[in-house]
Coordinates of N, CA, C and O in Angstrom, one line a residue:
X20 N 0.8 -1.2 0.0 CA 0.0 0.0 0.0 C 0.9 1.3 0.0 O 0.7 2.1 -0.8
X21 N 1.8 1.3 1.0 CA 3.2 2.5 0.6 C 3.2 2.4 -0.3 O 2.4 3.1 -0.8
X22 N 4.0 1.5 -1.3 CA 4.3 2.0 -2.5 C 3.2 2.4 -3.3 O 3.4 3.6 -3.7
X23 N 2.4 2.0 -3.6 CA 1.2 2.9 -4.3 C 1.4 4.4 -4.2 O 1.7 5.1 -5.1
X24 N 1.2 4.9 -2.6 CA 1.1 5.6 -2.1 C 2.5 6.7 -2.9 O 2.3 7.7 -3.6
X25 N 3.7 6.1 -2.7 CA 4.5 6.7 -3.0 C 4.7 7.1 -4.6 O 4.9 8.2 -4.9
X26 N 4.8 5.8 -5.6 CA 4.3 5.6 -7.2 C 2.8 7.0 -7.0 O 3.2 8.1 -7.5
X27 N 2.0 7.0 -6.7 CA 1.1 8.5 -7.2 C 1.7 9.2 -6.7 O 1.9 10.0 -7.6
X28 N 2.5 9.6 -5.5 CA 2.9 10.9 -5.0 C 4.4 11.2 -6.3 O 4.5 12.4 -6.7
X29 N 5.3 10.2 -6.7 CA 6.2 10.3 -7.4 C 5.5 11.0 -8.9 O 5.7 12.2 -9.2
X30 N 4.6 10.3 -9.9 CA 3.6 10.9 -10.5 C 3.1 11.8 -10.7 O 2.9 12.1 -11.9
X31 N 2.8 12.8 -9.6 CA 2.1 13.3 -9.4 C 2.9 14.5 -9.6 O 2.5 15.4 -10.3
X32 N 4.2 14.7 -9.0 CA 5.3 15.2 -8.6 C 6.1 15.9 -9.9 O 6.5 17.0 -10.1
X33 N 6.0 14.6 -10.4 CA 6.5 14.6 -12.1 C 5.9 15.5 -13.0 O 6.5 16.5 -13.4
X34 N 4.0 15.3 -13.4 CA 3.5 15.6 -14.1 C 3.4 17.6 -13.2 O 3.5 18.6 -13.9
X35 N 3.2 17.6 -12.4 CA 3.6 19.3 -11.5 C 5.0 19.4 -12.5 O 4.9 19.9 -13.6
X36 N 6.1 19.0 -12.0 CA 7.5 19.9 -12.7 C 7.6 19.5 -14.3 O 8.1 20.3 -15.0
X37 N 7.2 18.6 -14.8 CA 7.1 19.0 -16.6 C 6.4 20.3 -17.0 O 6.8 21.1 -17.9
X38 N 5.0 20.4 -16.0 CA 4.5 21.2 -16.6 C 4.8 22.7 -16.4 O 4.3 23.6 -17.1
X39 N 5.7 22.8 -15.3 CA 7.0 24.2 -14.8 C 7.1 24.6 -16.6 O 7.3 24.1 -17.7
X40 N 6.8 26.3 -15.9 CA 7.4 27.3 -17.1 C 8.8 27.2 -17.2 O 9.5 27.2 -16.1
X41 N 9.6 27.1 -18.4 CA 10.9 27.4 -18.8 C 10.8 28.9 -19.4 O 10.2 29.2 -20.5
X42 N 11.6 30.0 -18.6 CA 11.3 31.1 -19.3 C 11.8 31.2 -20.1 O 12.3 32.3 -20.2
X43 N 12.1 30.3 -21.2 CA 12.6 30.3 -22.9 C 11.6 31.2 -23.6 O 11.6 32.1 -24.4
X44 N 10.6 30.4 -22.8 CA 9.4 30.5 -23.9 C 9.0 32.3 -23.4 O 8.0 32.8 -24.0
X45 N 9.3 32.9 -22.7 CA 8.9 34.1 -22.3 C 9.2 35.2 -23.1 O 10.4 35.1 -23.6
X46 N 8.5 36.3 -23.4 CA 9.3 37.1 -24.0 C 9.7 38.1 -23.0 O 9.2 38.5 -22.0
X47 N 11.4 38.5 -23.7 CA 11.9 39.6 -23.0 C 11.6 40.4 -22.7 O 10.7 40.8 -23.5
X48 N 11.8 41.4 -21.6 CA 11.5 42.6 -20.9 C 11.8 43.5 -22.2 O 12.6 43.1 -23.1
X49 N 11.0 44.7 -22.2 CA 11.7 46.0 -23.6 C 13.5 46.1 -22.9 O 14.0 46.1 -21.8
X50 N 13.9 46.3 -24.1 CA 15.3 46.6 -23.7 C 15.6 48.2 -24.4 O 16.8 48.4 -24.7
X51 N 14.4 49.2 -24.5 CA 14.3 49.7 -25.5 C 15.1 51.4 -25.1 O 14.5 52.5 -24.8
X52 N 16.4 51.2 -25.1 CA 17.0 52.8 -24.1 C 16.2 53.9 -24.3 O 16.2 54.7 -23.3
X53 N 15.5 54.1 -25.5 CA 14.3 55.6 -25.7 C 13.8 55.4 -24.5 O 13.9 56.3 -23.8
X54 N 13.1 54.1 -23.8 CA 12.1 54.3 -22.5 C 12.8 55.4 -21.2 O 12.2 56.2 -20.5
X55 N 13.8 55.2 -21.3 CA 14.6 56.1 -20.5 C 14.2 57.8 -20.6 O 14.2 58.5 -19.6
X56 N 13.7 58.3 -22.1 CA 14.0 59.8 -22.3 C 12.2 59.9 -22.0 O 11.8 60.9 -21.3
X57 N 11.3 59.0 -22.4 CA 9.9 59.4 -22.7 C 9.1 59.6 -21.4 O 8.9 58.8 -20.4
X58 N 8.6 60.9 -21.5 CA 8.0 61.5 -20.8 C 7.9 63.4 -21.2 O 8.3 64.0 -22.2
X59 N 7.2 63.8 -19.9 CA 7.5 65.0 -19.8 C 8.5 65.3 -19.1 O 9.1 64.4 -18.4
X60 N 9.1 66.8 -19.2 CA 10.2 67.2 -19.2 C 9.7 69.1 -18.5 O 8.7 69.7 -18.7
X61 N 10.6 69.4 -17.8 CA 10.3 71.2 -17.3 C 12.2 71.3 -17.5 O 13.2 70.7 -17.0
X62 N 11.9 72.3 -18.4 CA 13.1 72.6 -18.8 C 13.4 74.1 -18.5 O 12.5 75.0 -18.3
X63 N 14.6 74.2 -18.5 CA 15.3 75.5 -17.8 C 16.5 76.1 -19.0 O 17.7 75.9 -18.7
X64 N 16.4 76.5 -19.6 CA 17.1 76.8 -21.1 C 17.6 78.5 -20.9 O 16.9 79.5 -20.8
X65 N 19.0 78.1 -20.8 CA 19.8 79.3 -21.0 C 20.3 80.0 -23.0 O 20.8 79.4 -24.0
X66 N 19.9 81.1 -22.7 CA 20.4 81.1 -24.2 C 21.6 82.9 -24.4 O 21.8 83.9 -23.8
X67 N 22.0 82.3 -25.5 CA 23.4 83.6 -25.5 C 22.4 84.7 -26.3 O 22.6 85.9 -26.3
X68 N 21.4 84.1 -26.9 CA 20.7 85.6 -27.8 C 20.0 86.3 -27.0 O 20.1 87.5 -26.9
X69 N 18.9 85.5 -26.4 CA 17.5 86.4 -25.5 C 18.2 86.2 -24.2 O 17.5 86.7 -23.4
X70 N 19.4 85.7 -23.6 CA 19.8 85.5 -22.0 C 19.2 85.4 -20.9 O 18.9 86.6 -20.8
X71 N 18.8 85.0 -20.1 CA 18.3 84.5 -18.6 C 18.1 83.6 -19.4 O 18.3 83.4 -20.6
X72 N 17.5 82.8 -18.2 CA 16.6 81.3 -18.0 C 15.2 81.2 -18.5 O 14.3 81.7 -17.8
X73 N 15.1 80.8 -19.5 CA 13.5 80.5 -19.9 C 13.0 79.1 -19.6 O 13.6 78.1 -19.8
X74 N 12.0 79.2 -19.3 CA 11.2 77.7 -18.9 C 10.3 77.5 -19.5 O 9.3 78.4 -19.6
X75 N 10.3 76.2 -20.1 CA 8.9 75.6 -20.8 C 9.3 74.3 -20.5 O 10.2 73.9 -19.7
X76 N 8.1 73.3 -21.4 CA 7.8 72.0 -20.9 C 8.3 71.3 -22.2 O 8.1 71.7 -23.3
X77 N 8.9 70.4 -22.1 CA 9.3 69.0 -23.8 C 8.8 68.2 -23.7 O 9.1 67.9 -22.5
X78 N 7.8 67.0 -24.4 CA 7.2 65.9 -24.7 C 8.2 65.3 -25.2 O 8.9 65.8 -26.1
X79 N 8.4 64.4 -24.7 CA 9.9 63.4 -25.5 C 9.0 62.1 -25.7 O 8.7 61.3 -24.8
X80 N 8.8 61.9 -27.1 CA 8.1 60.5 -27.6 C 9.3 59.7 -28.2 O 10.4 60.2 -28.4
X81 N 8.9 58.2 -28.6 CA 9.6 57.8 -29.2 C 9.3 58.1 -31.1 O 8.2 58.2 -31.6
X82 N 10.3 58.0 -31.7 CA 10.0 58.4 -33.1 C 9.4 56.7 -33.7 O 9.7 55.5 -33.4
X83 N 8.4 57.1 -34.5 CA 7.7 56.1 -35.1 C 8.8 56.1 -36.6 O 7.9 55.7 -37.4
X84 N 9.4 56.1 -37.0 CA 9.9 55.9 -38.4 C 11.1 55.7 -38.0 O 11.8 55.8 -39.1
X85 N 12.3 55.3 -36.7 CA 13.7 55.2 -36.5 C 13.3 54.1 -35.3 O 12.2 54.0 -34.7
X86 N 14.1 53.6 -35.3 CA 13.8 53.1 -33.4 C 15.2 53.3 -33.1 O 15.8 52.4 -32.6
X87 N 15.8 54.4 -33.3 CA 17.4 54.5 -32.9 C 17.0 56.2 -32.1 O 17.7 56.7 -31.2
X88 N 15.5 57.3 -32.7 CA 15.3 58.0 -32.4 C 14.1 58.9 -31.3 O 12.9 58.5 -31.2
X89 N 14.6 59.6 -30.8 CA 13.3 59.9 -30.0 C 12.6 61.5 -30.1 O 13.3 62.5 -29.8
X90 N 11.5 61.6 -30.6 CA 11.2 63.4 -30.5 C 11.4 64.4 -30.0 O 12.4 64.0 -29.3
X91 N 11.4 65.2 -29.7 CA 11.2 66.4 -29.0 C 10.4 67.5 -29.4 O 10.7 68.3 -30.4
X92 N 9.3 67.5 -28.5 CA 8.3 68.1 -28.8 C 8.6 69.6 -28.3 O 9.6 69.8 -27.7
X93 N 7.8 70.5 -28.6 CA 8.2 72.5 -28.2 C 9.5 72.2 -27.6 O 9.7 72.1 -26.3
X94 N 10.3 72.1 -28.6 CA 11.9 72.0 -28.4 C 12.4 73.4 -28.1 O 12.0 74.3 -28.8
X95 N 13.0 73.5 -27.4 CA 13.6 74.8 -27.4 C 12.4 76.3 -26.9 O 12.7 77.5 -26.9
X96 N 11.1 75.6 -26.4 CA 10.3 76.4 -26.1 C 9.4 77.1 -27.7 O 8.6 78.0 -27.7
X97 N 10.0 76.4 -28.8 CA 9.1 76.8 -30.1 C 8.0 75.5 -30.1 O 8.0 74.5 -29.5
X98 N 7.0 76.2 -31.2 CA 6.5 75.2 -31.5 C 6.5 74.4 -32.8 O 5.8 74.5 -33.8
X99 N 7.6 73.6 -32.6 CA 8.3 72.9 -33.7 C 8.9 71.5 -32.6 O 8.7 71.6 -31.4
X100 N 9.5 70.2 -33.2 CA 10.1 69.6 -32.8 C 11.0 69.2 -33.7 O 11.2 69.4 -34.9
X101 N 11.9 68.4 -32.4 CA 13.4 68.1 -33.2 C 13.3 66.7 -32.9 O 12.7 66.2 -31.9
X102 N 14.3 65.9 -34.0 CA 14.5 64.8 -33.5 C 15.6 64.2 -33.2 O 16.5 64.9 -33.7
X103 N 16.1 63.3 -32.5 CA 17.4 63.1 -31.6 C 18.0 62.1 -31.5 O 17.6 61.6 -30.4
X104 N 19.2 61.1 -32.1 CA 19.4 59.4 -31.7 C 20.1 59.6 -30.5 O 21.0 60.4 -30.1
X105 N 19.5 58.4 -30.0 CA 19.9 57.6 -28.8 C 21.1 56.8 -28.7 O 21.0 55.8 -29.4
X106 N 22.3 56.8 -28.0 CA 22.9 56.0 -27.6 C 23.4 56.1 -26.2 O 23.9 56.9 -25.4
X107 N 22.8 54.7 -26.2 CA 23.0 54.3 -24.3 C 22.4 55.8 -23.5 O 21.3 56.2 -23.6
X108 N 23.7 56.4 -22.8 CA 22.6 57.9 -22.3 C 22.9 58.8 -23.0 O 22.3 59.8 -22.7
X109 N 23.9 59.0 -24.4 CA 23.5 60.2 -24.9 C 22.7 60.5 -26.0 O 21.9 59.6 -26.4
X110 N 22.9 61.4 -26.5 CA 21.8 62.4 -27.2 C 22.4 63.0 -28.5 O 23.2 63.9 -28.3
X111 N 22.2 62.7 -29.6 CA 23.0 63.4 -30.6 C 21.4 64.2 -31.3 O 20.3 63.7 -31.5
X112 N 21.9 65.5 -31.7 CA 20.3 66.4 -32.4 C 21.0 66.5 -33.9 O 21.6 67.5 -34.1
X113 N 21.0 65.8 -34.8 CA 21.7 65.7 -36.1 C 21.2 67.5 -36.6 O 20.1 68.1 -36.3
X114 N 22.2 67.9 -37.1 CA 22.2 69.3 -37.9 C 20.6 69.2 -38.8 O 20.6 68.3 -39.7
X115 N 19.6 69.9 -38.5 CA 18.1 69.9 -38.9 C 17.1 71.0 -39.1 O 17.0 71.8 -38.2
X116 N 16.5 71.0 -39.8 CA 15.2 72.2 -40.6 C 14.3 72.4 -39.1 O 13.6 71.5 -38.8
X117 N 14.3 73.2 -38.4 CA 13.0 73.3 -37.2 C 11.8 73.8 -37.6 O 11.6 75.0 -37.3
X118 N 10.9 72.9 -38.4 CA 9.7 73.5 -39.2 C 10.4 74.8 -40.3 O 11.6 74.9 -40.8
X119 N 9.6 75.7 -40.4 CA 9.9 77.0 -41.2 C 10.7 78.3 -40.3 O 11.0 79.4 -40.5
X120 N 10.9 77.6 -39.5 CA 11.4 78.8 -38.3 C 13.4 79.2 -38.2 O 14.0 80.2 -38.3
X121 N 13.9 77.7 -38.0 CA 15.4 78.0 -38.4 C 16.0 76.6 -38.6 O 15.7 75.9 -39.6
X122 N 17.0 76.3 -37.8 CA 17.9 75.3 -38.1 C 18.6 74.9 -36.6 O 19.1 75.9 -36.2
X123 N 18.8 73.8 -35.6 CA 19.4 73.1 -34.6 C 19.9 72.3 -35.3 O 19.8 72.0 -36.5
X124 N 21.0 72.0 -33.8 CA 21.9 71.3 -34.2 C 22.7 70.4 -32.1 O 23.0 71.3 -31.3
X125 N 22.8 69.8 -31.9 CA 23.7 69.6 -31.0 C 23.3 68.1 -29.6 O 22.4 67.3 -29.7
X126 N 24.0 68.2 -28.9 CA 24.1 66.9 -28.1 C 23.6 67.3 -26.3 O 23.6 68.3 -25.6
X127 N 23.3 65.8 -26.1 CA 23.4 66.0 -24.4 C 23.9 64.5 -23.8 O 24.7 63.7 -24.3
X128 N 23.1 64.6 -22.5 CA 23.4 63.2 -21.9 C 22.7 63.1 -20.8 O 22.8 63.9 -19.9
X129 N 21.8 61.6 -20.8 CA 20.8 61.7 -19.4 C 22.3 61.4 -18.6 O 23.3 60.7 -18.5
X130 N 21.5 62.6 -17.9 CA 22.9 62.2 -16.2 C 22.1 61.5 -15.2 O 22.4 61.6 -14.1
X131 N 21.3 61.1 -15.5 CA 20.4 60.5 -14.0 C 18.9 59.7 -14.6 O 18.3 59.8 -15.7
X132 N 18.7 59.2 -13.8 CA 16.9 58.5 -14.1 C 16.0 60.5 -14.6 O 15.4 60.8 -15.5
X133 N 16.3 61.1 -13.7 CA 15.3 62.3 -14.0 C 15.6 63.6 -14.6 O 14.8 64.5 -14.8
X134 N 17.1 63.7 -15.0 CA 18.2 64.7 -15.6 C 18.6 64.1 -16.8 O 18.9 63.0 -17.0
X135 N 18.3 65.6 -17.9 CA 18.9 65.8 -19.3 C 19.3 66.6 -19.2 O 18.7 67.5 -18.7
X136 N 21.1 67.1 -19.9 CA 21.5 68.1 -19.8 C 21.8 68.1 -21.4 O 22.2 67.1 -22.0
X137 N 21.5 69.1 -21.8 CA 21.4 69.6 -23.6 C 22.4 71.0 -23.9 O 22.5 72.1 -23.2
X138 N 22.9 70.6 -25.1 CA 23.9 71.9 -25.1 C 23.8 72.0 -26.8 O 24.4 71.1 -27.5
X139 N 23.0 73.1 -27.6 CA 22.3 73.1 -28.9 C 22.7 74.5 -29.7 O 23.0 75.5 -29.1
X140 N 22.7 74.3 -30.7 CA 22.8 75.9 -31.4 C 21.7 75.8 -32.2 O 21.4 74.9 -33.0
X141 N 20.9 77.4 -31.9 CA 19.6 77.4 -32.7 C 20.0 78.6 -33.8 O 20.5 79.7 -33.5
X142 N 19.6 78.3 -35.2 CA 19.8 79.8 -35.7 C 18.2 79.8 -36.4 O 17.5 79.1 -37.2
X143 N 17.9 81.0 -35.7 CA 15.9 81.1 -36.4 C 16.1 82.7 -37.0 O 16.4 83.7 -36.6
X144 N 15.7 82.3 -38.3 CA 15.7 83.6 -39.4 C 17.1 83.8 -39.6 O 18.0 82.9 -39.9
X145 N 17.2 85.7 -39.2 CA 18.3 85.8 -40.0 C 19.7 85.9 -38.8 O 20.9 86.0 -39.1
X146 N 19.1 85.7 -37.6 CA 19.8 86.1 -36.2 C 21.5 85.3 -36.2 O 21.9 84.3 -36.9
X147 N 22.0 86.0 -35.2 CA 23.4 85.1 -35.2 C 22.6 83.3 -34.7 O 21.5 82.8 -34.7
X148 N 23.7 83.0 -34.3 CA 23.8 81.4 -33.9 C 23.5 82.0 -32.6 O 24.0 82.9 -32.1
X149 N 22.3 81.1 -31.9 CA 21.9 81.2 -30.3 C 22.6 79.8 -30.1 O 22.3 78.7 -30.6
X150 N 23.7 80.3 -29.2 CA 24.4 79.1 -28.2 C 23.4 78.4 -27.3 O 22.9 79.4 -26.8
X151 N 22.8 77.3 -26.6 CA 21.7 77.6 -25.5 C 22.2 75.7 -25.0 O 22.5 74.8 -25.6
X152 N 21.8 76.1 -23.5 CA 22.6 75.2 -22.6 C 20.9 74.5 -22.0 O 20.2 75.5 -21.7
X153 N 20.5 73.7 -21.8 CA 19.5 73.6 -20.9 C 19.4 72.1 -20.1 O 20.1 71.1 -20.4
X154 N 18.6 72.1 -19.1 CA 18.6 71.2 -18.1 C 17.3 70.8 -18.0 O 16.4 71.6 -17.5
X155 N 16.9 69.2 -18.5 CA 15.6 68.8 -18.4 C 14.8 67.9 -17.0 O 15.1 66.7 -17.0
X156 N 14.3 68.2 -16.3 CA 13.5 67.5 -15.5 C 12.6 66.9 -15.3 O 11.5 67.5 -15.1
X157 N 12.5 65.8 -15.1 CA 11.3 64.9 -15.3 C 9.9 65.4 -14.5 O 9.5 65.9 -13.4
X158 N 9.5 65.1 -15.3 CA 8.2 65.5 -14.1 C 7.5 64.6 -13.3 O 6.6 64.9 -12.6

């Protein structure tokens, strides 16, 4: 009678651990570094043309047409955006048309889970080159 006992409990035992998840079959977590930049943003933007600190807000999506790139929405406090590749934490703003308004250009680097620091040259119309430094915060 033990052995019965033991034969279903061994059985039993068996058909439990065959049927154990192998997380082969699982799909991976996003590995996707844009998740890092996407959100909102309260930014603090120094500039060499208009000078002091101007504050506005950036939408940072991911770009639907690159998966190497991520948006930026009222970049610069215009209402235009720019687009940006990703590597690991920095930021490259490839030399680019900002709607009808002027032309960016420049880089940053997430310093933290909630810190972007951005360092860009804007030229809009016929103005010199605006140098402008800014510091993004998550919200």
């Amino acid at each position: 009678m033990k052995k019965i006992y033991y034969l279903l409990f061994m059985a039993a035992a068996l058909a439990i651990t065959s049927c154990a998840s192998d997380d082969k079959d699982e799909p991976s977590p996003s590995t996707d570094i844009r998740d890092n930049f996407v959100a909102y943003w309260n930014v603090i933007e120094n500039s060499s043309v208009i000078g002091g600190a101007n504050s506005f807000v950036v939408n940072i999506t991911k770009s639907t047409t690159n998966s190497n790139e991520i948006v930026l929405n009222n970049f610069s406090g215009l209402p235009v955006s720019a687009r940006a590749s990703v590597s690991n934490n920095n930021i490259t703003i490839p030399y680019q048309q900002l709607g009808t308004i002027g032309f960016t250009q420049g880089s940053g680097t997430l310093t933290n889970a909630t810190t972007i620091s951005l360092s860009y040259t804007n030229t809009i119309g016929s103005t010199a080159a605006d140098n402008c430094t800014a510091i993004y915060t998550k919200q």
